[in-house]
Amino acid sequence: MSSAAQHPAPAVNRPAVNPWFVAVAVIVPTFMEVLDTTIANVALRYIAGGLSAAQTDAEWVITSYLAANAIVLPISGWLSAHLGRRNYFLLSIAFFTIGSALCGMATSLGQIILFRVIQGLAGGGLQPSSQAVLLDSFPPEKQGSAMTMFGIAALIGPIVGPTLGGYLCDNYNWRWIFLINIPVGLLAMGAVYALVVDPDYLKKERAELRGRPLNFDYIGLGLLALVMSCWEIALSKGQEWDWLGDPFGRVQVLVILFVLGLAALIFRELRTPKPIVNLRVLKERNFTVSCVILFIAFALLYAASIALPAMLQSLFGYDAFHAGLVMSPAGFSSIGMMVVVGILLGRGTDARWLIAAGLVVLAAANYWMAYLNLLISPWQVVWPRMLLTAGLGLIFAPISVAAYKYIPPQLRGAAVGLSSLLRNEGGSVGTSLSQTIQERREQFHLSRLDDSLGVLNPHVQAFLQSAQTFFMQLTGDPARSRKMSLQVLDNLRQQQASSLSYFDIFWISAVLSLLLVGLVFLMKRSVAEKGSSIGAE
C-alpha cells in the first residue's frame, strides 16, 4: 500500500476563524449523539413504567437506535458528498434534535421506538462529519491534537451517560434524558451554521456530482439494512431468547438471514463500482488491524460500563445516580491521558507503541476489577475504573493515526464510515456480551457453590445453627427461625454467585485486551509527522 506521502491530501482552504472554535462547534453535537447511546440504558425501567410496558420490551428503545445508527454510518460519506458536508451536518443535528423532542413527548412504547429510529438515522452522520470537519480545519501537524479532542468526546459520552441518565431519572423524569438535547442541539446548529464552511475541493466535487446521473447502490443499502437489523436484534434479544436454543426459532432465523445477507452484501459491494460500503479499504493492513482493535476495545468499554453500575446497584445497594458518580471520575483520567497522547503524537511518537501500552493498561485495569470483592468501598471501584479509561485514552487517538495514515485520500470517506460503524457495533457486542456472561456464569457459580453447601458440611451446619439461634430470639418460633436461617444462606449464595459472574466479565476482558497486543506487531510504522495527513475524511 502506498504511503501518505505518495497520496497527498487535497489542498484545503482553512477556516478564517480560530479552528478550535470550529472544533468545539462540531464536537458538541457528536458528544450529544454518543451520549445518547448509553444515557437511556439506566432509564429502561423508568421508561417501561412510564409507558406501561414490560422492561424486556423497553430494550427496543436501545436496539432501534443502534440499528438505525449503524445503517446510516456507511452511507454518510455519500450523503455528505451529494448534499454538501455542512448542509448534511446541519440536517443531522436538526433531525436529531427533533427526534429527541419527540422521544421526550412519546405516549407509547411504539412511538418512542419510532422516534428513536429517527434519532439514530440522524445521529449516524454526526461522527463522520465532525471528524472530517476537524481534519479540514486544522493543519496536518495539529491534526493529532484535533483527533485527541474528538476522541475525548467519543470516550466521555459512554462514561457520563449512565451518571447523567441516573441523575435525571432519580431527580426529575425519564423524559428529560431526551429533552435535554433540545437546547444543546439548537446551540450546536447555530454554532455550526456560523462557523463551518465546506472547503473548495468539496464544493468542486459536489458541483461535478450534480452533472452526473444519480448512481446510488440501493441494493447494497437494502442488504446493509437487513444485515444490521438482524445483527442488532440478535445481540439485543439473544440472551432473553436463549440464543441458538430459542424454541421458537427466532434467533436461528436472524442468524441465517444475517449470514446470507452479509455474504450477498460482500459479493455485491466488491463488484459494484460505487458501493454503499467500500470494503476495498480493508486491503490496507493498518486500517484492518486498527478496526479489529477498535471494535474489541469499545466492546470492552461498553461491557464494563454496563456491568459495573449493574453490579453496584444489585449487590451494593447504590441507586442509579450514585452508581454513576462512582464511574464519573474516570472521565478525568481519560481526558488527561488523551492530552498527554496528543503531545506525544505531535512529537513523533510511533502510534503503535501507544496502542500497545493502552491495551496493557486496559488488561491491568480489568484484571484489577476481576479481583474485587463484596467488602469494597466506593474508592476501590473508582481507581481501577480510572485506570481502564486511561488505557482507552492511550488507544483512541493513536489508532486514528495508524488507521488512516496509509489510506489514499479518495478512500478516506469510506474508511471513516466503516471505522465508525465497527466502533459502534463494538459497543453493541460489549453490551450483549456483558449481559450473556453475567447470566450464564451466575448459573455456573450457583451450581459450583451448591457442591460446597451440602448438609454434611460442618461450616454450613454451624452457620445455620448460629442463624437459627439469632432468629429464635427475635421470633420465638423454631420452624420459622429454621426457614429464615435457610433463606439467609440462600441469599448469601445468590449474592456470591452474582458477584463472581460480574468479576468473570472483567477477567475475560483482561484476557482479550492482552491478546490484542499481538495484533499491534502486524501494523506498519505510524508516526504523525509534520506535513503528513494523519486523519480521515
Coordinates of C-alpha atoms in Angstrom, one line a residue:
M1 CA 0.0 0.0 0.0
S2 CA 1.3 3.5 -0.8
S3 CA 2.3 5.7 1.9
A4 CA 0.7 9.0 2.9
A5 CA 3.4 10.9 1.1
Q6 CA 2.6 9.1 -2.1
H7 CA -1.1 10.1 -1.7
P8 CA -1.0 13.7 -0.7
A9 CA -4.2 15.1 0.8
P10 CA -6.2 17.5 -1.3
A11 CA -5.5 21.2 -0.8
V12 CA -7.8 22.6 1.8
N13 CA -8.7 26.2 2.5
R14 CA -8.6 26.6 6.3
P15 CA -11.4 28.4 8.0
A16 CA -10.9 32.1 8.7
V17 CA -11.9 31.7 12.4
N18 CA -9.8 30.0 15.0
P19 CA -10.0 26.3 14.3
W20 CA -10.5 25.5 18.0
F21 CA -13.9 27.4 17.8
V22 CA -14.8 25.2 14.9
A23 CA -13.7 22.1 16.9
V24 CA -16.0 23.0 19.8
A25 CA -18.9 23.6 17.5
V26 CA -18.7 20.2 15.7
I27 CA -17.7 18.1 18.8
V28 CA -20.7 19.2 20.9
P29 CA -23.3 17.5 18.7
T30 CA -21.0 14.5 18.4
F31 CA -20.8 14.2 22.1
M32 CA -24.6 14.6 22.3
E33 CA -25.0 11.7 19.9
V34 CA -22.5 9.4 21.6
L35 CA -24.1 10.2 25.0
D36 CA -27.5 9.0 23.7
T37 CA -26.1 5.5 23.1
T38 CA -25.8 4.9 26.8
I39 CA -27.9 7.5 28.6
A40 CA -31.0 5.5 28.1
N41 CA -29.6 2.3 29.4
V42 CA -30.2 3.2 33.1
A43 CA -33.6 4.6 32.2
L44 CA -35.2 1.5 30.7
R45 CA -37.2 0.5 33.8
Y46 CA -38.4 4.1 34.2
I47 CA -39.4 4.2 30.5
A48 CA -41.2 0.9 30.8
G49 CA -43.1 2.0 33.9
G50 CA -44.0 5.4 32.4
L51 CA -45.3 3.9 29.2
S52 CA -46.9 0.8 30.8
A53 CA -44.7 -1.7 29.0
A54 CA -42.6 -4.7 30.0
Q55 CA -38.9 -3.9 30.8
T56 CA -37.8 -6.5 28.3
D57 CA -39.8 -4.8 25.6
A58 CA -38.3 -1.4 26.6
E59 CA -34.9 -2.8 25.4
W60 CA -36.1 -2.0 21.8
V61 CA -35.5 1.7 22.8
I62 CA -31.8 0.9 22.7
T63 CA -31.9 -1.7 19.8
S64 CA -33.8 0.6 17.4
Y65 CA -31.4 3.5 17.9
L66 CA -28.3 1.4 17.4
A67 CA -29.7 -0.4 14.3
A68 CA -30.7 2.9 12.6
N69 CA -27.4 4.5 13.5
A70 CA -25.5 1.5 12.0
I71 CA -27.4 1.7 8.7
V72 CA -26.6 5.4 8.2
L73 CA -22.9 5.4 9.2
P74 CA -21.6 3.7 6.0
I75 CA -23.6 6.0 3.7
S76 CA -22.7 9.2 5.5
G77 CA -19.9 9.9 3.0
W78 CA -22.2 9.6 0.0
L79 CA -24.8 11.8 1.6
S80 CA -22.2 14.4 2.6
A81 CA -20.8 14.5 -0.9
H82 CA -24.2 15.0 -2.6
L83 CA -25.8 17.3 -0.1
G84 CA -22.7 19.2 1.0
R85 CA -21.0 18.3 4.2
R86 CA -22.1 21.5 6.0
N87 CA -25.7 21.0 4.9
Y88 CA -25.7 17.3 5.8
F89 CA -24.2 18.1 9.2
L90 CA -26.9 20.8 9.9
L91 CA -29.7 18.4 8.8
S92 CA -28.3 15.7 11.0
I93 CA -28.3 18.0 14.0
A94 CA -31.8 19.3 13.2
F95 CA -33.4 15.9 12.9
F96 CA -31.5 14.5 15.9
T97 CA -32.9 17.4 18.0
I98 CA -36.4 16.9 16.6
G99 CA -36.2 13.1 17.3
S100 CA -35.1 13.9 20.8
A101 CA -38.0 16.2 21.4
L102 CA -40.5 13.6 20.0
C103 CA -38.9 10.9 22.3
G104 CA -39.5 13.1 25.3
M105 CA -43.1 13.6 24.4
A106 CA -43.9 9.9 23.4
T107 CA -47.0 8.4 24.9
S108 CA -46.5 4.7 24.0
L109 CA -43.6 2.3 23.5
G110 CA -44.3 2.1 19.8
Q111 CA -44.0 5.9 19.4
I112 CA -40.7 6.1 21.3
I113 CA -39.2 3.2 19.3
L114 CA -40.2 5.1 16.1
F115 CA -38.7 8.3 17.3
R116 CA -35.5 6.6 18.4
V117 CA -35.2 5.3 14.8
I118 CA -35.3 9.0 13.7
Q119 CA -32.7 9.9 16.3
G120 CA -30.4 7.0 15.1
L121 CA -30.8 7.8 11.4
A122 CA -29.9 11.5 12.1
G123 CA -27.2 10.7 14.6
G124 CA -25.3 8.4 12.3
G125 CA -24.0 11.3 10.2
L126 CA -22.7 13.3 13.1
Q127 CA -19.5 11.4 14.0
P128 CA -18.0 11.1 10.4
S129 CA -19.0 14.7 9.5
S130 CA -17.5 16.2 12.7
Q131 CA -14.3 14.1 12.2
A132 CA -14.0 15.3 8.6
V133 CA -14.6 19.0 9.6
L134 CA -11.9 18.7 12.2
L135 CA -9.3 17.4 9.8
D136 CA -10.0 20.1 7.2
S137 CA -10.0 22.8 9.8
F138 CA -6.5 22.0 11.3
P139 CA -3.1 21.9 9.5
P140 CA -1.6 18.4 9.3
E141 CA 0.8 19.0 12.2
K142 CA -2.1 19.8 14.5
Q143 CA -4.4 17.1 13.4
G144 CA -3.2 14.8 16.2
S145 CA -4.5 17.3 18.7
A146 CA -7.8 17.6 16.9
M147 CA -8.2 13.8 16.8
T148 CA -7.5 13.8 20.6
M149 CA -10.3 16.3 21.2
F150 CA -12.6 14.1 19.1
G151 CA -11.5 11.1 21.0
I152 CA -12.3 12.8 24.3
A153 CA -15.9 13.3 23.2
A154 CA -16.3 9.8 21.9
L155 CA -14.9 8.3 25.2
I156 CA -16.5 10.6 27.7
G157 CA -20.0 10.1 26.2
P158 CA -20.4 6.4 27.4
I159 CA -18.8 7.3 30.7
V160 CA -21.0 10.3 31.5
G161 CA -24.2 8.8 30.0
P162 CA -25.2 6.5 32.9
T163 CA -24.4 9.2 35.5
L164 CA -26.4 11.8 33.8
G165 CA -29.2 9.4 32.9
G166 CA -29.4 8.2 36.5
Y167 CA -29.5 11.7 37.9
L168 CA -32.3 12.9 35.6
C169 CA -34.4 9.8 36.3
D170 CA -33.9 9.9 40.1
N171 CA -34.5 13.6 40.5
Y172 CA -36.7 14.6 37.6
N173 CA -38.3 12.4 35.0
W174 CA -37.0 9.9 32.4
R175 CA -38.3 12.2 29.6
W176 CA -35.5 14.7 30.4
I177 CA -32.8 12.3 29.1
F178 CA -34.2 13.2 25.7
L179 CA -35.5 16.8 26.3
I180 CA -32.0 17.9 27.5
N181 CA -30.8 17.5 23.9
I182 CA -33.1 20.3 22.6
P183 CA -31.2 23.4 23.9
V184 CA -27.9 21.7 23.2
G185 CA -29.0 20.9 19.6
L186 CA -30.2 24.4 18.9
L187 CA -26.9 25.9 20.2
A188 CA -25.0 23.4 18.1
M189 CA -27.0 24.3 15.0
G190 CA -26.3 28.0 15.4
A191 CA -22.6 27.4 16.0
V192 CA -22.2 25.1 13.0
Y193 CA -24.2 27.5 10.8
A194 CA -21.9 30.4 11.8
L195 CA -18.5 28.7 11.8
V196 CA -18.4 25.7 9.5
V197 CA -17.9 26.1 5.7
D198 CA -17.2 23.5 3.1
P199 CA -13.6 23.6 1.7
D200 CA -13.2 24.4 -2.0
Y201 CA -12.4 20.8 -3.0
L202 CA -15.7 19.6 -1.6
K203 CA -17.6 22.3 -3.4
K204 CA -15.9 21.3 -6.6
E205 CA -16.7 17.6 -6.0
R206 CA -20.3 18.4 -5.3
A207 CA -20.6 20.5 -8.5
E208 CA -19.2 17.6 -10.5
L209 CA -21.7 15.2 -8.9
R210 CA -24.6 17.4 -9.9
G211 CA -23.8 16.9 -13.5
R212 CA -23.7 13.1 -13.2
P213 CA -26.7 10.8 -13.1
L214 CA -27.6 9.7 -9.5
N215 CA -25.8 6.5 -9.0
F216 CA -26.9 5.1 -5.7
D217 CA -26.4 1.5 -4.5
Y218 CA -30.0 0.8 -3.5
I219 CA -29.4 -3.0 -3.4
G220 CA -26.4 -2.5 -1.2
L221 CA -28.4 -0.3 1.2
G222 CA -31.2 -2.8 1.4
L223 CA -28.7 -5.6 2.2
L224 CA -27.0 -3.4 4.7
A225 CA -30.3 -2.6 6.5
L226 CA -31.1 -6.3 6.6
V227 CA -27.7 -7.3 8.0
M228 CA -27.6 -4.6 10.6
S229 CA -31.2 -5.1 11.7
C230 CA -30.6 -8.9 12.2
W231 CA -27.3 -8.3 14.0
E232 CA -28.7 -5.7 16.4
I233 CA -31.9 -7.7 17.2
A234 CA -29.9 -10.9 17.7
L235 CA -27.5 -9.1 20.1
S236 CA -30.2 -7.3 22.0
K237 CA -32.6 -10.3 22.4
G238 CA -30.3 -13.3 22.1
Q239 CA -29.9 -13.9 25.8
E240 CA -33.5 -13.4 26.5
W241 CA -34.5 -15.9 23.7
D242 CA -31.7 -18.4 24.7
W243 CA -29.6 -17.8 21.6
L244 CA -29.5 -20.8 19.3
G245 CA -31.6 -22.7 21.8
D246 CA -34.6 -20.5 21.1
P247 CA -37.6 -22.9 20.9
F248 CA -39.4 -20.5 18.6
G249 CA -36.5 -20.3 16.1
R250 CA -36.3 -16.5 16.2
V251 CA -32.6 -16.3 16.8
Q252 CA -31.9 -19.1 14.3
V253 CA -33.8 -17.2 11.6
L254 CA -31.9 -14.0 12.4
V255 CA -28.6 -15.7 12.2
I256 CA -29.4 -17.3 8.8
L257 CA -30.6 -14.0 7.4
F258 CA -27.5 -12.3 8.8
V259 CA -25.1 -14.8 7.3
L260 CA -26.9 -14.8 3.9
G261 CA -27.3 -11.1 3.9
L262 CA -23.6 -10.5 4.8
A263 CA -22.4 -12.9 2.1
A264 CA -24.6 -11.1 -0.5
L265 CA -23.5 -7.7 0.7
I266 CA -19.8 -8.6 0.4
F267 CA -20.3 -10.1 -3.0
R268 CA -22.3 -7.0 -4.2
E269 CA -20.0 -4.4 -2.7
L270 CA -16.9 -5.9 -4.2
R271 CA -18.4 -6.0 -7.7
T272 CA -20.2 -2.6 -7.9
P273 CA -18.1 0.4 -8.9
K274 CA -19.9 2.7 -6.4
P275 CA -20.5 0.6 -3.3
I276 CA -22.5 1.7 -0.3
V277 CA -19.9 0.1 1.9
N278 CA -16.5 0.3 0.3
L279 CA -14.8 -2.9 1.6
R280 CA -11.7 -2.2 -0.5
V281 CA -10.2 -0.1 2.3
L282 CA -9.7 -3.4 4.2
K283 CA -6.9 -4.2 1.9
E284 CA -4.8 -1.7 3.9
R285 CA -3.2 -3.7 6.7
N286 CA -3.0 -0.9 9.3
F287 CA -6.6 0.0 8.8
T288 CA -7.9 -3.6 9.1
V289 CA -5.9 -4.2 12.3
S290 CA -7.0 -0.9 13.7
C291 CA -10.6 -1.7 13.1
V292 CA -10.3 -5.0 14.9
I293 CA -8.6 -3.4 17.9
L294 CA -11.1 -0.5 18.0
F295 CA -14.1 -2.9 17.7
I296 CA -13.0 -5.1 20.6
A297 CA -11.7 -2.1 22.7
F298 CA -15.2 -0.4 22.5
A299 CA -16.8 -3.8 23.3
L300 CA -14.7 -4.0 26.4
L301 CA -15.6 -0.3 27.3
Y302 CA -19.3 -0.9 27.0
A303 CA -19.1 -4.3 28.8
A304 CA -17.5 -2.6 31.8
S305 CA -19.9 0.4 31.5
I306 CA -22.9 -1.9 31.7
A307 CA -21.5 -4.5 34.2
L308 CA -20.1 -2.1 36.8
P309 CA -23.2 0.1 37.5
A310 CA -25.4 -3.0 37.4
M311 CA -23.2 -4.7 40.0
L312 CA -23.1 -1.6 42.2
Q313 CA -26.9 -1.3 42.1
S314 CA -27.8 -5.0 42.5
L315 CA -25.1 -6.1 45.1
F316 CA -24.1 -2.9 46.9
G317 CA -27.5 -1.1 47.0
Y318 CA -26.4 2.0 45.0
D319 CA -29.1 3.9 43.2
A320 CA -28.6 4.9 39.5
F321 CA -27.2 8.3 40.4
H322 CA -24.6 7.2 43.0
A323 CA -23.5 4.3 40.8
G324 CA -22.9 6.9 38.1
L325 CA -21.0 9.1 40.5
V326 CA -18.6 6.2 41.2
M327 CA -17.9 5.9 37.5
S328 CA -17.6 9.7 36.8
P329 CA -14.0 10.3 37.9
A330 CA -12.9 8.0 35.1
G331 CA -13.6 10.9 32.7
F332 CA -10.7 12.9 34.2
S333 CA -8.2 10.1 33.7
S334 CA -9.3 9.6 30.0
I335 CA -9.1 13.3 29.3
G336 CA -5.7 13.7 30.9
M337 CA -4.3 10.7 29.1
M338 CA -5.6 11.9 25.7
V339 CA -4.0 15.3 26.3
V340 CA -0.6 13.5 27.0
V341 CA -1.1 11.3 24.0
G342 CA -1.8 14.3 21.8
I343 CA 1.5 15.8 22.9
L344 CA 3.4 12.6 22.3
L345 CA 1.9 12.2 18.8
G346 CA 2.9 15.7 17.9
R347 CA 6.5 14.9 18.9
G348 CA 6.7 12.0 16.5
T349 CA 6.0 9.0 18.8
D350 CA 5.1 5.9 16.9
A351 CA 1.4 5.3 17.4
R352 CA 1.8 1.5 17.6
W353 CA 3.7 1.7 20.9
L354 CA 1.0 3.9 22.4
I355 CA -1.7 1.5 21.3
A356 CA 0.2 -1.5 22.8
A357 CA 0.7 0.4 26.1
G358 CA -3.0 1.3 26.2
L359 CA -4.0 -2.3 25.7
V360 CA -1.7 -3.5 28.5
V361 CA -3.2 -0.8 30.8
L362 CA -6.7 -1.9 29.8
A363 CA -5.8 -5.5 30.7
A364 CA -4.4 -4.4 34.0
A365 CA -7.5 -2.4 34.9
N366 CA -9.8 -5.3 34.1
Y367 CA -7.6 -7.7 36.0
W368 CA -7.8 -5.4 39.0
M369 CA -11.6 -5.3 38.9
A370 CA -11.7 -9.1 38.5
Y371 CA -10.2 -9.4 42.0
L372 CA -12.6 -7.1 43.8
N373 CA -15.0 -8.4 46.5
L374 CA -18.2 -7.5 48.3
L375 CA -16.4 -5.6 51.0
I376 CA -15.0 -2.8 48.9
S377 CA -15.5 0.9 49.4
P378 CA -16.5 3.3 46.5
W379 CA -12.9 4.4 46.0
Q380 CA -11.8 0.8 45.5
V381 CA -14.1 0.9 42.4
V382 CA -13.1 4.4 41.3
W383 CA -9.3 3.7 40.9
P384 CA -9.5 0.6 38.6
R385 CA -12.2 2.3 36.6
M386 CA -9.9 5.4 36.1
L387 CA -7.1 3.1 35.0
L388 CA -9.4 1.4 32.5
T389 CA -10.4 4.7 30.9
A390 CA -6.8 5.9 30.9
G391 CA -5.9 2.8 28.9
L392 CA -8.6 3.7 26.4
G393 CA -7.3 7.2 26.3
L394 CA -4.0 5.8 25.3
I395 CA -5.5 3.9 22.4
F396 CA -8.1 6.2 20.8
A397 CA -6.1 9.0 19.2
P398 CA -3.0 6.8 18.2
I399 CA -5.3 4.3 16.5
S400 CA -6.8 7.1 14.4
V401 CA -3.3 8.0 13.3
A402 CA -2.4 4.4 12.5
A403 CA -5.7 3.5 10.7
Y404 CA -5.8 6.4 8.2
K405 CA -2.1 7.2 7.6
Y406 CA -1.8 4.9 4.6
I407 CA -5.3 5.3 3.2
P408 CA -5.4 7.1 -0.1
P409 CA -7.4 10.4 0.1
Q410 CA -10.1 9.1 -2.3
L411 CA -10.9 6.3 0.1
R412 CA -10.9 8.2 3.3
G413 CA -14.6 8.9 3.4
A414 CA -15.3 5.2 3.1
A415 CA -12.7 4.3 5.7
V416 CA -14.2 6.7 8.3
G417 CA -17.7 5.4 7.7
L418 CA -16.6 1.8 8.1
S419 CA -14.5 2.5 11.1
S420 CA -17.3 4.4 12.9
L421 CA -19.7 1.6 12.1
L422 CA -17.4 -1.0 13.6
R423 CA -16.7 1.2 16.6
N424 CA -20.5 1.5 17.3
E425 CA -21.1 -2.2 16.7
G426 CA -18.3 -3.0 19.2
G427 CA -20.4 -1.2 21.8
S428 CA -23.4 -3.4 20.9
V429 CA -21.4 -6.5 21.2
G430 CA -20.0 -5.4 24.5
T431 CA -23.5 -4.7 25.9
S432 CA -24.7 -8.2 24.8
L433 CA -21.5 -9.9 25.9
S434 CA -21.8 -8.4 29.4
Q435 CA -25.4 -9.5 29.8
T436 CA -24.8 -13.0 28.5
I437 CA -21.7 -13.7 30.5
Q438 CA -23.3 -12.4 33.7
E439 CA -26.4 -14.6 33.4
R440 CA -24.7 -17.7 32.2
R441 CA -21.8 -17.6 34.7
E442 CA -24.1 -16.8 37.6
Q443 CA -25.9 -20.1 36.9
F444 CA -22.5 -21.8 36.7
H445 CA -21.3 -20.4 40.0
L446 CA -24.6 -21.2 41.7
S447 CA -24.1 -24.8 40.7
R448 CA -20.5 -24.8 42.0
L449 CA -21.5 -23.3 45.3
D450 CA -24.2 -25.9 45.8
D451 CA -21.4 -28.5 45.8
S452 CA -19.9 -26.9 48.9
L453 CA -23.2 -26.2 50.7
G454 CA -24.3 -29.8 51.5
V455 CA -25.9 -30.7 54.8
L456 CA -22.8 -32.7 55.8
N457 CA -20.6 -29.6 55.7
P458 CA -19.8 -28.6 59.3
H459 CA -19.4 -24.9 58.4
V460 CA -22.9 -24.9 56.9
Q461 CA -24.3 -26.6 60.0
A462 CA -22.6 -24.1 62.3
F463 CA -23.9 -21.1 60.2
L464 CA -27.4 -22.4 60.2
Q465 CA -27.3 -23.1 63.9
S466 CA -26.0 -19.7 64.7
A467 CA -28.6 -18.0 62.4
Q468 CA -31.4 -20.1 63.8
T469 CA -30.5 -19.1 67.4
F470 CA -30.5 -15.4 66.4
F471 CA -33.9 -15.6 64.7
M472 CA -35.3 -17.7 67.5
Q473 CA -34.6 -14.8 69.9
L474 CA -36.5 -12.5 67.6
T475 CA -39.5 -14.7 66.7
G476 CA -39.7 -17.4 69.3
D477 CA -40.8 -19.8 66.5
P478 CA -38.4 -22.7 65.8
A479 CA -39.9 -23.6 62.4
R480 CA -39.9 -20.0 61.2
S481 CA -36.4 -19.5 62.6
R482 CA -35.2 -22.5 60.6
K483 CA -36.7 -21.2 57.4
M484 CA -35.3 -17.7 57.9
S485 CA -31.8 -19.1 58.5
L486 CA -32.0 -21.1 55.3
Q487 CA -33.2 -18.0 53.4
V488 CA -30.2 -16.1 54.7
L489 CA -27.9 -18.8 53.5
D490 CA -29.6 -18.8 50.1
N491 CA -29.3 -15.0 49.9
L492 CA -25.6 -15.2 50.5
R493 CA -25.3 -18.0 47.9
Q494 CA -27.1 -15.8 45.3
Q495 CA -25.0 -12.8 46.2
Q496 CA -21.7 -14.6 45.9
A497 CA -22.6 -16.2 42.6
S498 CA -23.8 -12.9 41.2
S499 CA -20.6 -11.2 42.2
L500 CA -18.4 -13.9 40.7
S501 CA -20.3 -13.7 37.4
Y502 CA -19.6 -9.9 37.3
F503 CA -15.9 -10.5 38.1
D504 CA -15.8 -13.0 35.3
I505 CA -16.7 -10.3 32.8
F506 CA -13.7 -8.3 33.9
W507 CA -11.5 -11.4 33.8
I508 CA -12.5 -12.2 30.2
S509 CA -12.0 -8.5 29.2
A510 CA -8.4 -8.6 30.7
V511 CA -7.6 -11.7 28.6
L512 CA -9.0 -10.2 25.4
S513 CA -7.1 -7.0 26.0
L514 CA -3.8 -8.8 26.3
L515 CA -4.5 -10.9 23.2
L516 CA -5.0 -7.7 21.2
V517 CA -1.4 -6.6 21.9
G518 CA -0.2 -9.2 19.4
L519 CA -2.1 -7.5 16.6
V520 CA -0.1 -4.3 17.1
F521 CA 3.0 -6.0 15.8
L522 CA 1.2 -6.6 12.4
M523 CA 0.9 -2.9 11.9
K524 CA 3.3 -0.7 9.9
R525 CA 5.2 2.2 11.5
S526 CA 2.7 5.1 12.1
V527 CA 4.2 8.5 13.0
A528 CA 2.2 11.7 12.7
E529 CA 5.0 13.7 11.0
K530 CA 4.7 17.3 10.2
G531 CA 3.1 17.8 6.8
S532 CA 1.5 14.3 6.6
S533 CA -2.2 13.7 6.7
I534 CA -2.9 11.5 9.8
G535 CA -6.7 11.5 9.7
A536 CA -9.5 10.6 7.5
E537 CA -12.1 12.3 5.5

